[in-house]
Each structure stands twice: as C-alpha cells, then as structure tokens.
Coordinates of C-alpha atoms and ligand atoms in Angstrom, one line a residue:
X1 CA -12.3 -27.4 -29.6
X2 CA -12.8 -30.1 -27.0
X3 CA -14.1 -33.3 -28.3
X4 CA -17.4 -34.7 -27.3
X5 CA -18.1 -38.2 -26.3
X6 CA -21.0 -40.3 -26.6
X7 CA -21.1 -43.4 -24.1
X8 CA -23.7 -46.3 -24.6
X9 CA -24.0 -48.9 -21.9
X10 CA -25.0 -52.4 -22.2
X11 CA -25.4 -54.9 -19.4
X12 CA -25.8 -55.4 -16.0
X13 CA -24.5 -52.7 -13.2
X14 CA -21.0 -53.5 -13.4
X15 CA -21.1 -51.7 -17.2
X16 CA -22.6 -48.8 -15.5
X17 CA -19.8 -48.9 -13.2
X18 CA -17.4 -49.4 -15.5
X19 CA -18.6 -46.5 -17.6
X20 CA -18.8 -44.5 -15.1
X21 CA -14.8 -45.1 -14.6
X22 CA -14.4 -44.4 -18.1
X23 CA -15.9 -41.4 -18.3
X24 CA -14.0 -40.3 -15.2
X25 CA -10.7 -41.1 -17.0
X26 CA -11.5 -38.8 -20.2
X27 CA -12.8 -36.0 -18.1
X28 CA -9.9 -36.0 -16.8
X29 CA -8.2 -35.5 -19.8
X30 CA -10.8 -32.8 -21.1
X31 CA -13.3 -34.5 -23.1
X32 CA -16.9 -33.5 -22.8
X33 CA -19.6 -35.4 -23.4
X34 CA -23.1 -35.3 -25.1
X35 CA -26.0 -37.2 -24.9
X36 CA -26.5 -36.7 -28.6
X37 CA -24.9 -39.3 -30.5
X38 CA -24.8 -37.4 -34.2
X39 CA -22.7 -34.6 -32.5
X40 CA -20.1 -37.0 -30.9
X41 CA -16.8 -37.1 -32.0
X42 CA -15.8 -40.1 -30.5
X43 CA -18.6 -42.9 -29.6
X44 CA -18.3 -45.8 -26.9
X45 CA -19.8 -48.5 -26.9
X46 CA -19.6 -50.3 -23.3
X47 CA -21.1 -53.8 -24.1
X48 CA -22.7 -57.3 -22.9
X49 CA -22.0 -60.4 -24.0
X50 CA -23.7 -62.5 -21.9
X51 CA -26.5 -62.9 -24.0
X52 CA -26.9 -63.3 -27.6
X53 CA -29.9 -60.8 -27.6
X54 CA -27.7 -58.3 -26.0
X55 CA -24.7 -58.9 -28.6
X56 CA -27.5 -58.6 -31.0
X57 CA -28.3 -55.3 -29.9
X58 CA -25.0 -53.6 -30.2
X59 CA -24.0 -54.7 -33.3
X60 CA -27.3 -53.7 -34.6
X61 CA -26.7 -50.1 -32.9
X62 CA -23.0 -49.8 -34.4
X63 CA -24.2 -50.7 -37.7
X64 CA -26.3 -47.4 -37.8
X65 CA -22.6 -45.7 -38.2
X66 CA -21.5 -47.6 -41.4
X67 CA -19.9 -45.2 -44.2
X68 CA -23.0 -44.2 -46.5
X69 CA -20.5 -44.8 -49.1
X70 CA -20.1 -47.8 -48.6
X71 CA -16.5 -47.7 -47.7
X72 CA -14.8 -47.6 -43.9
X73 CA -12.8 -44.5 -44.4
X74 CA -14.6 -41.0 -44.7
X75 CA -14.1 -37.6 -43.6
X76 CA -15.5 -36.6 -40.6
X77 CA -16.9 -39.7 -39.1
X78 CA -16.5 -40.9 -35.3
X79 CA -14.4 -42.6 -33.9
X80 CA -15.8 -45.6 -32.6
X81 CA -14.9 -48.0 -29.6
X82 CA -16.3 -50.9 -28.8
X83 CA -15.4 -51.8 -24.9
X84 CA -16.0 -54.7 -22.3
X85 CA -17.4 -58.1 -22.5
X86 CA -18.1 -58.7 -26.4
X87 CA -14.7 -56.5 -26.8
X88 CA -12.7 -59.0 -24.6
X89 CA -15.0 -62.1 -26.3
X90 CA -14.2 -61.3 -30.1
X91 CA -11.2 -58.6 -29.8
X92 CA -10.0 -58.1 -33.3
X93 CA -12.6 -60.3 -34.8
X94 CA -14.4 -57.3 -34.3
X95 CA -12.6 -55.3 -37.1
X96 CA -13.9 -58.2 -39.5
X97 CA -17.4 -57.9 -38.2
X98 CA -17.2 -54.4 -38.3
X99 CA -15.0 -52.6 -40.0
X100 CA -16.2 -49.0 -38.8
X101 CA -14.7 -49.9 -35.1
X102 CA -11.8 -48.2 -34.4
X103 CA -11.0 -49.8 -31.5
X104 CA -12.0 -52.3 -28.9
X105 CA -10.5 -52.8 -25.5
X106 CA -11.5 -55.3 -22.9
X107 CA -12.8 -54.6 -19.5
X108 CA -9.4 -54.8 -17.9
X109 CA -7.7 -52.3 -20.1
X110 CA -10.3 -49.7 -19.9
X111 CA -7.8 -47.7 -18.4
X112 CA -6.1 -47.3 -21.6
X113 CA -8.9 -45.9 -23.7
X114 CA -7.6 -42.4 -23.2
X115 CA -3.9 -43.3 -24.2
X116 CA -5.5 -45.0 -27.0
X117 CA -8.1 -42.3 -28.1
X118 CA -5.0 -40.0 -28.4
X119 CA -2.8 -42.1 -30.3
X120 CA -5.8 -42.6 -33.4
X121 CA -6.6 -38.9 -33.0
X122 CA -2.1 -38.5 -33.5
X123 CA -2.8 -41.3 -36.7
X124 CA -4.3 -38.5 -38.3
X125 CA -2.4 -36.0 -40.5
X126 CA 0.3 -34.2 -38.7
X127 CA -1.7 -31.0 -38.4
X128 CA -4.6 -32.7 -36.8
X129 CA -7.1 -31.5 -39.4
X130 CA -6.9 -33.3 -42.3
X131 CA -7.8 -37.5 -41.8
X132 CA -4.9 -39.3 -44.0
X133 CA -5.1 -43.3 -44.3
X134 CA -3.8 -43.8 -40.4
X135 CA -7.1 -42.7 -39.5
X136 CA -7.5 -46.7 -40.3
X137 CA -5.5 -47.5 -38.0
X138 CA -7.1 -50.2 -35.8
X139 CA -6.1 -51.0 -32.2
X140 CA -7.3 -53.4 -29.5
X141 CA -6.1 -54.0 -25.8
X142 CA -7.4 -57.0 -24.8
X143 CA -4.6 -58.8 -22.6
X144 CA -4.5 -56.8 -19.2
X145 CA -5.1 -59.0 -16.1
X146 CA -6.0 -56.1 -13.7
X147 CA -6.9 -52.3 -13.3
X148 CA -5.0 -50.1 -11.7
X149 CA -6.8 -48.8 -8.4
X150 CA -6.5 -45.5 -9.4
X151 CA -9.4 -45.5 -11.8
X152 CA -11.5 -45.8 -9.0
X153 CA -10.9 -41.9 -7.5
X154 CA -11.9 -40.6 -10.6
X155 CA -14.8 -38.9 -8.5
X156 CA -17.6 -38.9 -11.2
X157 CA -20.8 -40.4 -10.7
X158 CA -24.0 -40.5 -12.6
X159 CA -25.9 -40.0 -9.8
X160 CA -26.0 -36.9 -7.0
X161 CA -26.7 -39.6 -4.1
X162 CA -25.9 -43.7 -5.4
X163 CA -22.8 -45.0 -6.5
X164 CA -21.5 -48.4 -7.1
X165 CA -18.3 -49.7 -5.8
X166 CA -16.8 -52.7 -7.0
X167 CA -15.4 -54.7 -4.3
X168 CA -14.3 -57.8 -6.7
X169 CA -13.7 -58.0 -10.5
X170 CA -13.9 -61.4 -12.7
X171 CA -15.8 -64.4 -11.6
X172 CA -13.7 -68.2 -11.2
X173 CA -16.6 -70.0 -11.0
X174 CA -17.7 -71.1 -14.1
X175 CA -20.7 -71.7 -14.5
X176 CA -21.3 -73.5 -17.9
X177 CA -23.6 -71.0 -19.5
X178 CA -21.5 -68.0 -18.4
X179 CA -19.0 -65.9 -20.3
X180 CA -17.9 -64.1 -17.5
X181 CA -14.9 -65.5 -16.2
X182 CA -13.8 -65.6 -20.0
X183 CA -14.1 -62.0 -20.4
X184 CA -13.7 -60.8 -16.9
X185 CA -10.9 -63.1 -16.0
X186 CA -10.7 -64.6 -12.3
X187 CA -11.8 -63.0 -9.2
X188 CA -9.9 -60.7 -8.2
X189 CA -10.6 -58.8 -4.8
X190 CA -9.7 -55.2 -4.1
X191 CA -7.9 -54.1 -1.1
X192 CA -10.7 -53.6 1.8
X193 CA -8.7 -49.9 2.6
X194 CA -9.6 -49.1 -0.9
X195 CA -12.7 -50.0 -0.4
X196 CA -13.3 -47.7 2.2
X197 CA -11.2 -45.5 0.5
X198 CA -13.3 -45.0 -2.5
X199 CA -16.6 -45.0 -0.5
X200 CA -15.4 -42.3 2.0
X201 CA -14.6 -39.8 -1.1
X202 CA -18.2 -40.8 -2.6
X203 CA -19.8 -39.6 1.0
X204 CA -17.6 -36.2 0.6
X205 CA -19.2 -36.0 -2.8
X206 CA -22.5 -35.6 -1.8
X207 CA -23.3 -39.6 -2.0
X208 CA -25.2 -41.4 1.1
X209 CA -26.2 -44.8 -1.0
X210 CA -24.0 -47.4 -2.0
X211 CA -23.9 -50.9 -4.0
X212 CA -21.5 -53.0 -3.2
X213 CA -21.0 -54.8 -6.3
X214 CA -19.2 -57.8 -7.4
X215 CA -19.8 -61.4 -9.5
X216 CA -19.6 -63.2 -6.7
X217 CA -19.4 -60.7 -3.5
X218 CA -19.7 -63.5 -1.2
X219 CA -16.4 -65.2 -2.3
X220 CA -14.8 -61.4 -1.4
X221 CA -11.9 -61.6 0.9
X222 CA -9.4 -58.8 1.0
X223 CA -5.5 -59.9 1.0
X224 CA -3.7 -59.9 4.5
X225 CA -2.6 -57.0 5.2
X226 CA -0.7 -55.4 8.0
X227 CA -2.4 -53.9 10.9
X228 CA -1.3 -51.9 14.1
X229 CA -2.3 -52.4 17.1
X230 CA -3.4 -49.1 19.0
X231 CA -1.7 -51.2 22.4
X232 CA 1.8 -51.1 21.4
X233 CA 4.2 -51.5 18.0
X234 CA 2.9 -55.0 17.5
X235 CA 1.1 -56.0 13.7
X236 CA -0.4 -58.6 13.2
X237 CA -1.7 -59.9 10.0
X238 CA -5.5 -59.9 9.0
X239 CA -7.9 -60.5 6.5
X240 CA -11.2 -58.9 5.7
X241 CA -14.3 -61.3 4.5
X242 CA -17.5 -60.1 3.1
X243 CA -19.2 -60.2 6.2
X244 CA -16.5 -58.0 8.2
X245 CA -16.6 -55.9 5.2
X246 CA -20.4 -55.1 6.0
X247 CA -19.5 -54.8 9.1
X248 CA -17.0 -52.2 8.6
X249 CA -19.0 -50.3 6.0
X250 CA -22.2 -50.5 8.1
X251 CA -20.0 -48.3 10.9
X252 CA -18.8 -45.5 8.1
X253 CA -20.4 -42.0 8.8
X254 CA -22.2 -39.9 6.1
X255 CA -23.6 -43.1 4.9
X256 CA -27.2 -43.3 5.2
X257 CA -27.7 -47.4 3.1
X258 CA -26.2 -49.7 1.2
X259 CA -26.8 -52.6 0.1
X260 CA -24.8 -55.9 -2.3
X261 CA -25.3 -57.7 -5.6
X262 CA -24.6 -60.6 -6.6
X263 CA -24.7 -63.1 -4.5
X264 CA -24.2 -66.9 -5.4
X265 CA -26.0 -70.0 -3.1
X266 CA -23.5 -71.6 -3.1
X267 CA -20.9 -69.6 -0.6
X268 CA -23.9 -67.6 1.4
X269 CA -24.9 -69.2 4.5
X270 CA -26.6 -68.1 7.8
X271 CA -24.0 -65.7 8.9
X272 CA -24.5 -63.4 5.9
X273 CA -28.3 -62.8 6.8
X274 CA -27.2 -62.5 10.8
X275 CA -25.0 -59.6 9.6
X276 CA -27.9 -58.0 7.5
X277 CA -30.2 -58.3 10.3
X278 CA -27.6 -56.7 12.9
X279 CA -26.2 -53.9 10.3
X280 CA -29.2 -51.2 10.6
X281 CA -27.9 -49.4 7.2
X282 CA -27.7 -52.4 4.9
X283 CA -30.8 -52.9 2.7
X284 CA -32.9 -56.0 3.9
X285 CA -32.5 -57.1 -0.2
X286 CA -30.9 -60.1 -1.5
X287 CA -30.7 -61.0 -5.0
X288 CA -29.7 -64.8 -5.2
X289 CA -29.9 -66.5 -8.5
X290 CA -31.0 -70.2 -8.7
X291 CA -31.1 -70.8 -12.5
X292 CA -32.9 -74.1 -12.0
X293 CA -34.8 -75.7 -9.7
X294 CA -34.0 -79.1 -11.1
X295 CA -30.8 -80.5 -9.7
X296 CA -30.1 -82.3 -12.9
X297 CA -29.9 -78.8 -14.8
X298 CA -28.2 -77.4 -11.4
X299 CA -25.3 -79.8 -11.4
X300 CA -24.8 -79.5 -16.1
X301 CA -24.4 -75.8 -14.9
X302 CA -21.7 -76.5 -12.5
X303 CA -24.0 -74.3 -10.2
X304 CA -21.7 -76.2 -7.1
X305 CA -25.6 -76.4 -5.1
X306 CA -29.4 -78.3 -5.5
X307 CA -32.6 -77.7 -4.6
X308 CA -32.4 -78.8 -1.4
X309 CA -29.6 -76.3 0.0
X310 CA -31.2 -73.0 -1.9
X311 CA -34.6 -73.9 -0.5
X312 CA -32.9 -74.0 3.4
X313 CA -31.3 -71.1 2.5
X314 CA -34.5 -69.1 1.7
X315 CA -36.0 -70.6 4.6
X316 CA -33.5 -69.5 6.8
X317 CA -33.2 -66.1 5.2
X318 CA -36.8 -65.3 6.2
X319 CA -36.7 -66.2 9.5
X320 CA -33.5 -64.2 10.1
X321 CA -33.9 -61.5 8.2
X322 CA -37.2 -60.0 9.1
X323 CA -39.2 -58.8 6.3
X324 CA -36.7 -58.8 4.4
X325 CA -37.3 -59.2 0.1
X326 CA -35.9 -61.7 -2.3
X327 CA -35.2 -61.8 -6.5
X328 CA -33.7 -64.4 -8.3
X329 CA -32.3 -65.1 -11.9
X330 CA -34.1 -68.1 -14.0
X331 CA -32.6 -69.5 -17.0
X332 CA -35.1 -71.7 -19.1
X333 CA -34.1 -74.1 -22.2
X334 CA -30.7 -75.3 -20.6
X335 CA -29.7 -78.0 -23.0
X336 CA -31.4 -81.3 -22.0
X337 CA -34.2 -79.6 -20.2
X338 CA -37.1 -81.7 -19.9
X339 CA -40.9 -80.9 -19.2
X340 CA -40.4 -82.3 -15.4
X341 CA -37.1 -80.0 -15.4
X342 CA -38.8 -77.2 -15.7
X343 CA -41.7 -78.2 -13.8
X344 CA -38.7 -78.4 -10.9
X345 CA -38.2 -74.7 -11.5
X346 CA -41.9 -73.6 -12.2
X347 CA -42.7 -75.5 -8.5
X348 CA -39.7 -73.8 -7.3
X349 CA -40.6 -70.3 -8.1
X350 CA -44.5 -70.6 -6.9
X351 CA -42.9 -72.3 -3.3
X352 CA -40.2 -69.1 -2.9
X353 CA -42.7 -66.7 -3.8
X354 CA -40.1 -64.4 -5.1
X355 CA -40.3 -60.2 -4.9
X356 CA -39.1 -60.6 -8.4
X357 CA -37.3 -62.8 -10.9
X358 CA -35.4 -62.2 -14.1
X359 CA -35.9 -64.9 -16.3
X360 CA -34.1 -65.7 -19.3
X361 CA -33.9 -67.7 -22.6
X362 CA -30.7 -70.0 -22.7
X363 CA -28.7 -69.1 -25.3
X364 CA -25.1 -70.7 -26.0
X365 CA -22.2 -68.5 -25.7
X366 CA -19.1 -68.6 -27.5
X367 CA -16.3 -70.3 -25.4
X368 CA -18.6 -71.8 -22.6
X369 CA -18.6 -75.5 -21.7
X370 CA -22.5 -75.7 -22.4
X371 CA -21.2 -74.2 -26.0
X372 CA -20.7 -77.6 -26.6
X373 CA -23.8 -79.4 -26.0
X374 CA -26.3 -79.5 -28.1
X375 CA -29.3 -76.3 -27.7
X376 CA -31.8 -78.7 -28.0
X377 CA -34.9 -77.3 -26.4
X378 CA -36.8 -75.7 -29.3
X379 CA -37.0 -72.1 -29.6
X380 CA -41.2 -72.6 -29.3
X381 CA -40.7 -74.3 -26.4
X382 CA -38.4 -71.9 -24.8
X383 CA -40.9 -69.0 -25.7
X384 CA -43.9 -71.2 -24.2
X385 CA -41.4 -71.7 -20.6
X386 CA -40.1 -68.0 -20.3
X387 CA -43.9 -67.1 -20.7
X388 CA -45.3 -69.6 -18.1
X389 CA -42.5 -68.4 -15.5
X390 CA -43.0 -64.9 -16.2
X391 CA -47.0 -65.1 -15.9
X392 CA -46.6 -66.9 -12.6
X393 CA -44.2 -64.2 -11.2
X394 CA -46.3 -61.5 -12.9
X395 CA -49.1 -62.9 -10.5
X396 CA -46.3 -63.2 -7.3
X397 CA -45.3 -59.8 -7.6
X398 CA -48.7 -58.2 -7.9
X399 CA -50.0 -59.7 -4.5
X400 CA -46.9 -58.3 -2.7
X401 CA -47.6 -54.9 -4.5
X402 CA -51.3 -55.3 -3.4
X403 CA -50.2 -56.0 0.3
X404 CA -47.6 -52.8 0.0
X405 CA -44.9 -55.6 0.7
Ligands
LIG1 S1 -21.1 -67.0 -10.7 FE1 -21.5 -68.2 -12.6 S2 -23.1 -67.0 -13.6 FE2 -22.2 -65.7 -12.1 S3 -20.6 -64.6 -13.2 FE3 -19.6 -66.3 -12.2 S4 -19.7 -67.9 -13.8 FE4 -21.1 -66.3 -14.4

C-alpha cells in the first residue's frame, strides 16, 4: 500500500514554497498524501525559527506524537521529520529534545528527504513488516550549501492559478535579530533562464499569478551568462538584475500578474518603483520592512539605513507609483529600546500611513548577534508597545477599507 504523508507548514511563504517542493519530490516517488494527520504514515514538519513563539508552536505540535508508553520505539507509529529553519538551527539537538523525530533535514537538503525516507523505511526488518530496533535509527542532513535546480520542475502546486518562484535562497545580510542567513546560508541567486524556466511550465499548468519570492529580492542578480546575438555568431556576456528581471517577466505570455516579496530599504531605490509603474502586470504592492523608526535601534540591527532614507523612499514610492499600497514589518522591544525609541516608530507608522503592518515582539534567537545583548525591555512593556502599534494600524487600515482604498 502506498504510504501517506502528512505535511505541516510553519513560517513565512518561502515554507510554503518549500513544501510545496517537497511534496513534489515524494509524489514523484509515489507517496500520497492526507490531510488527516492520525492516518499518516510518515508526518513532516516544515518549520520556523524565526520566532520563539513559532518554535514554541512546533514543538508543542510534535509533542502530541510522543509514545503513550512512555518510550520512543512502538509499533506502528509515524515516522516523523522535522525540516527547515529550526531543523538547520538545532540539527541533532533535536533528537535530545525530541526523541520521537526521526529525522531532521535543513532547508538545503530538502532534496534528500525522499532518499532518506527510504533508507529508515529499509531500517526496518528485512521483510518490511515487522519494525526491529533500526526503526531508531536517527538521521539528519544539515550541511548542503545549495539545491539542485531540479526540484523546482516538480510541477505541483497548491494552488490551480498562484505559485511562488524563488528567485534567490539564503539572506547575507545579517541583520542582528535574524536567523536567517544562519539557517538559510548566503544569498544565493538562481539562474534568470531558470527562472523563466520554471514560470513558463507554471503558465502551461494552468497558473497566471506569480510571486517572486526571495529574502532580499532586490539584491537578486543572475550570474553572467552567455548570450547570442540574433546579428551574427558574436556572445557577449550579461547579467540579469532584479529590475531586468521584472522586466523580462512582465513580457511572458499566459501571465496575467505578479508581483515580489521581500524587499529590504536598503538596496531599493527609485528605479524599482519606475519599473513597477511601467510593467502593466506587476502588482502596484510593496512590502518593505522598517523594524524601527529610531535610527539608534536601526543601526543595533545592522539594518544598513535610518529614518531619513525609508521616509524618501516612501515618499518617492507614492509619487511614482500611482495608487500604489504599502505594508511593513515592526519589531518592538529591541534590546535598549527606550520610550522615545519607540515613540520614533509609533510617529513613524502614523506619518506612512501603512496598508498594513506586521508587528512583532523581539525575541532573541539562538546564534544571532542581538543574542548577546541583554532582552532588557520587559515583557509588560513589550505587550503594552505591540498593542499601541497594532491599535494605531488597526485605526490606519480601517480608513483605507472605508475609502475602498
Ligand atoms: S534581510 Fe535581515 S531580516 Fe531579512 S532575512 Fe536577511 S538578515 Fe533576516
């Protein structure tokens, strides 16, 4: 009998991509999957670490599949996987944590979980049927430094009409709060022909939206790469930036919009909202996280801008790109913030008059630089300045619903 699959995902879209990819890879192999985690055979978790609430959350969730008895080996149990960013964080801490984790594989090995899956399925008895003491066997895969391309032609998508394409992986800007380059190693940008590649076979699938997605998509430039010139046998070397990539994207037909997260302040300027003015089928959206408005906090997050540029940079946004909507990422309790700091960010939010924000409680995570300072702001006082934010953007976003905006 085929095996069935349950897949939980954690996190922001590039889990959901990622998953996605996953699930491509074992459907290749001819696992089906189930939305009902007591009938799975094998269970994947595809997790966040970027928060401690979010870590919080999984291990709470893989706890529900602790031996009754008390002990980690029982017949008939799941297999379970833990994947991604707390996989990559902890690797085979994890087994210490959690004893009932089979395996754990970081977010550049995911293309091993079906090899692996195979060989712990093999562990058991030689017939297959009977599960012997190698059903303990534990494995983790937790060094790879890139993905193959291939994973990215799987073909399987969650939705009929979106998909995600991941134009970059990892993130080299550290930023002192953020795991991410940690877990998801440098940036690394995919081939601009792949690109295309993979969004031309969505559009034969059915698909007519697309998200661009990447850490830092700005930063995106493809490698040189040989081109012909229709005029003769010359070639000439060239290389694809973000902004040609729109561009290029904007011209494919079948596609009917797209549109980019994330984008950092620090390496957008003016030309990025000229090209999302001129390219008809990219969404007038731009998600651009300031954290802060305080340029103390800004510069103890190695955010590389202050106040000043991301105000211009709003600024010039709306007057190029006409009517065109803007959400941001807040982080409140940084270590060291003060009442004025966060005043700085309060004022900032209420003079942006943002579509929407995301705001967040700081919390330290394991290997960051701000790991080492000390989480000073009490947890009262972070409560109070998450609410007052929220509350102010509550009020923001109900006037542009109001005005249809
Ligand atoms: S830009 Fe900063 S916050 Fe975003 S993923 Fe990279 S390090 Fe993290």
């Amino acid at each position: 009998m085929r095996k069935k699959i349950f897949v939980r995902t954690y996190g922001c879209q590039m889990n959901v991509r990622d998953s996605e990819v996953i699930c491509g890879l074992l459907r290749k192999e001819g696992y089906k999957f189930t939305d009902e985690v007591d009938k799975a055979d094998i269970i994947l978790f595809n997790t966040c670490s970027v928060r401690q609430h979010a870590e919080d959350k999984v291990w709470s969730q893989v706890g529900r599949f602790k031996n009754k008895k008390g002990t980690v080996l029982y017949e008939n149990r799941p297999l379970i996987g833990i994947v991604g960013c707390i996989a990559q964080n902890y690797k085979e801490k994890i087994f210490e944590q959690a004893p009932n984790v089979d395996f754990v594989v970081g977010p550049s090995d995911i293309d091993k979980i079906p090899g692996i899956i195979k060989r712990i399925f093999r562990g058991q008895s030689p017939s297959g049927t009977v599960p012997s003491t190698l059903f303990e066997m534990k494995i983790w895969e937790t060094d790879g430094d890139s993905r193959p391309e291939e994973i990215y032609h799987t073909g399987f998508y969650e939705d009929k009409e979106h998909a995600y394409v991941v134009i970059s992986e990892g993130c080299s800007n550290f930023c002192s709060y953020c795991v991410v380059p940690y877990v998801r190693g440098p940036l690394r940008n995919r081939g601009y022909k792949d690109i295309l590649k993979e969004i031309e076979e969505a559009i034969d699938k059915g698909i007519t939206k697309i998200t661009l997605l990447g850490q830092n998509v700005n930063a995106y430039k493809s490698q040189s790469q040989c081109v012909s010139l229709p005029e003769g046998d010359k070639v000439t070397m060239s290389q694809v930036n973000f902004i040609d990539l729109l561009k290029i994207i904007n011209g494919i037909k079948g596609l009917k919009e797209f549109s980019f997260i994330t984008s950092h302040p620090k390496d957008t300027a003016i030309e990025l909202f000229k090209a999302m003015e001129d390219c008809a089928k990219l969404k007038k959206y731009l998600h651009l996280p300031v954290q802060s408005g305080s340029d103390r906090i800004l510069k103890l997050m190695n955010r590389g801008y202050n106040r000043k540029f991301y105000l211009d940079l709003i600024n010039n946004y709306r007057k190029i790109v006409k009517g065109g909507q803007v959400t941001t990422d807040i982080i409140v309790g940084f270590p060291t913030e003060t009442q004025n700091d966060f005043q700085d960010t309060y004022d900032l939010v209420k003079n942006v008059q943002f579509n929407a924000a995301f705001i967040f409680k700081y919390s330290p995570r394991p290997n960051t630089q701000a790991a080492n300072m000390v989480d000073d702001v009490l947890k009262s006082e972070k409560e109070k300045r998450h609410r007052l934010i929220l509350e102010l953007q509550k009020g923001i976003s109900k006037e542009y619903a109001k005005s249809g905006y």
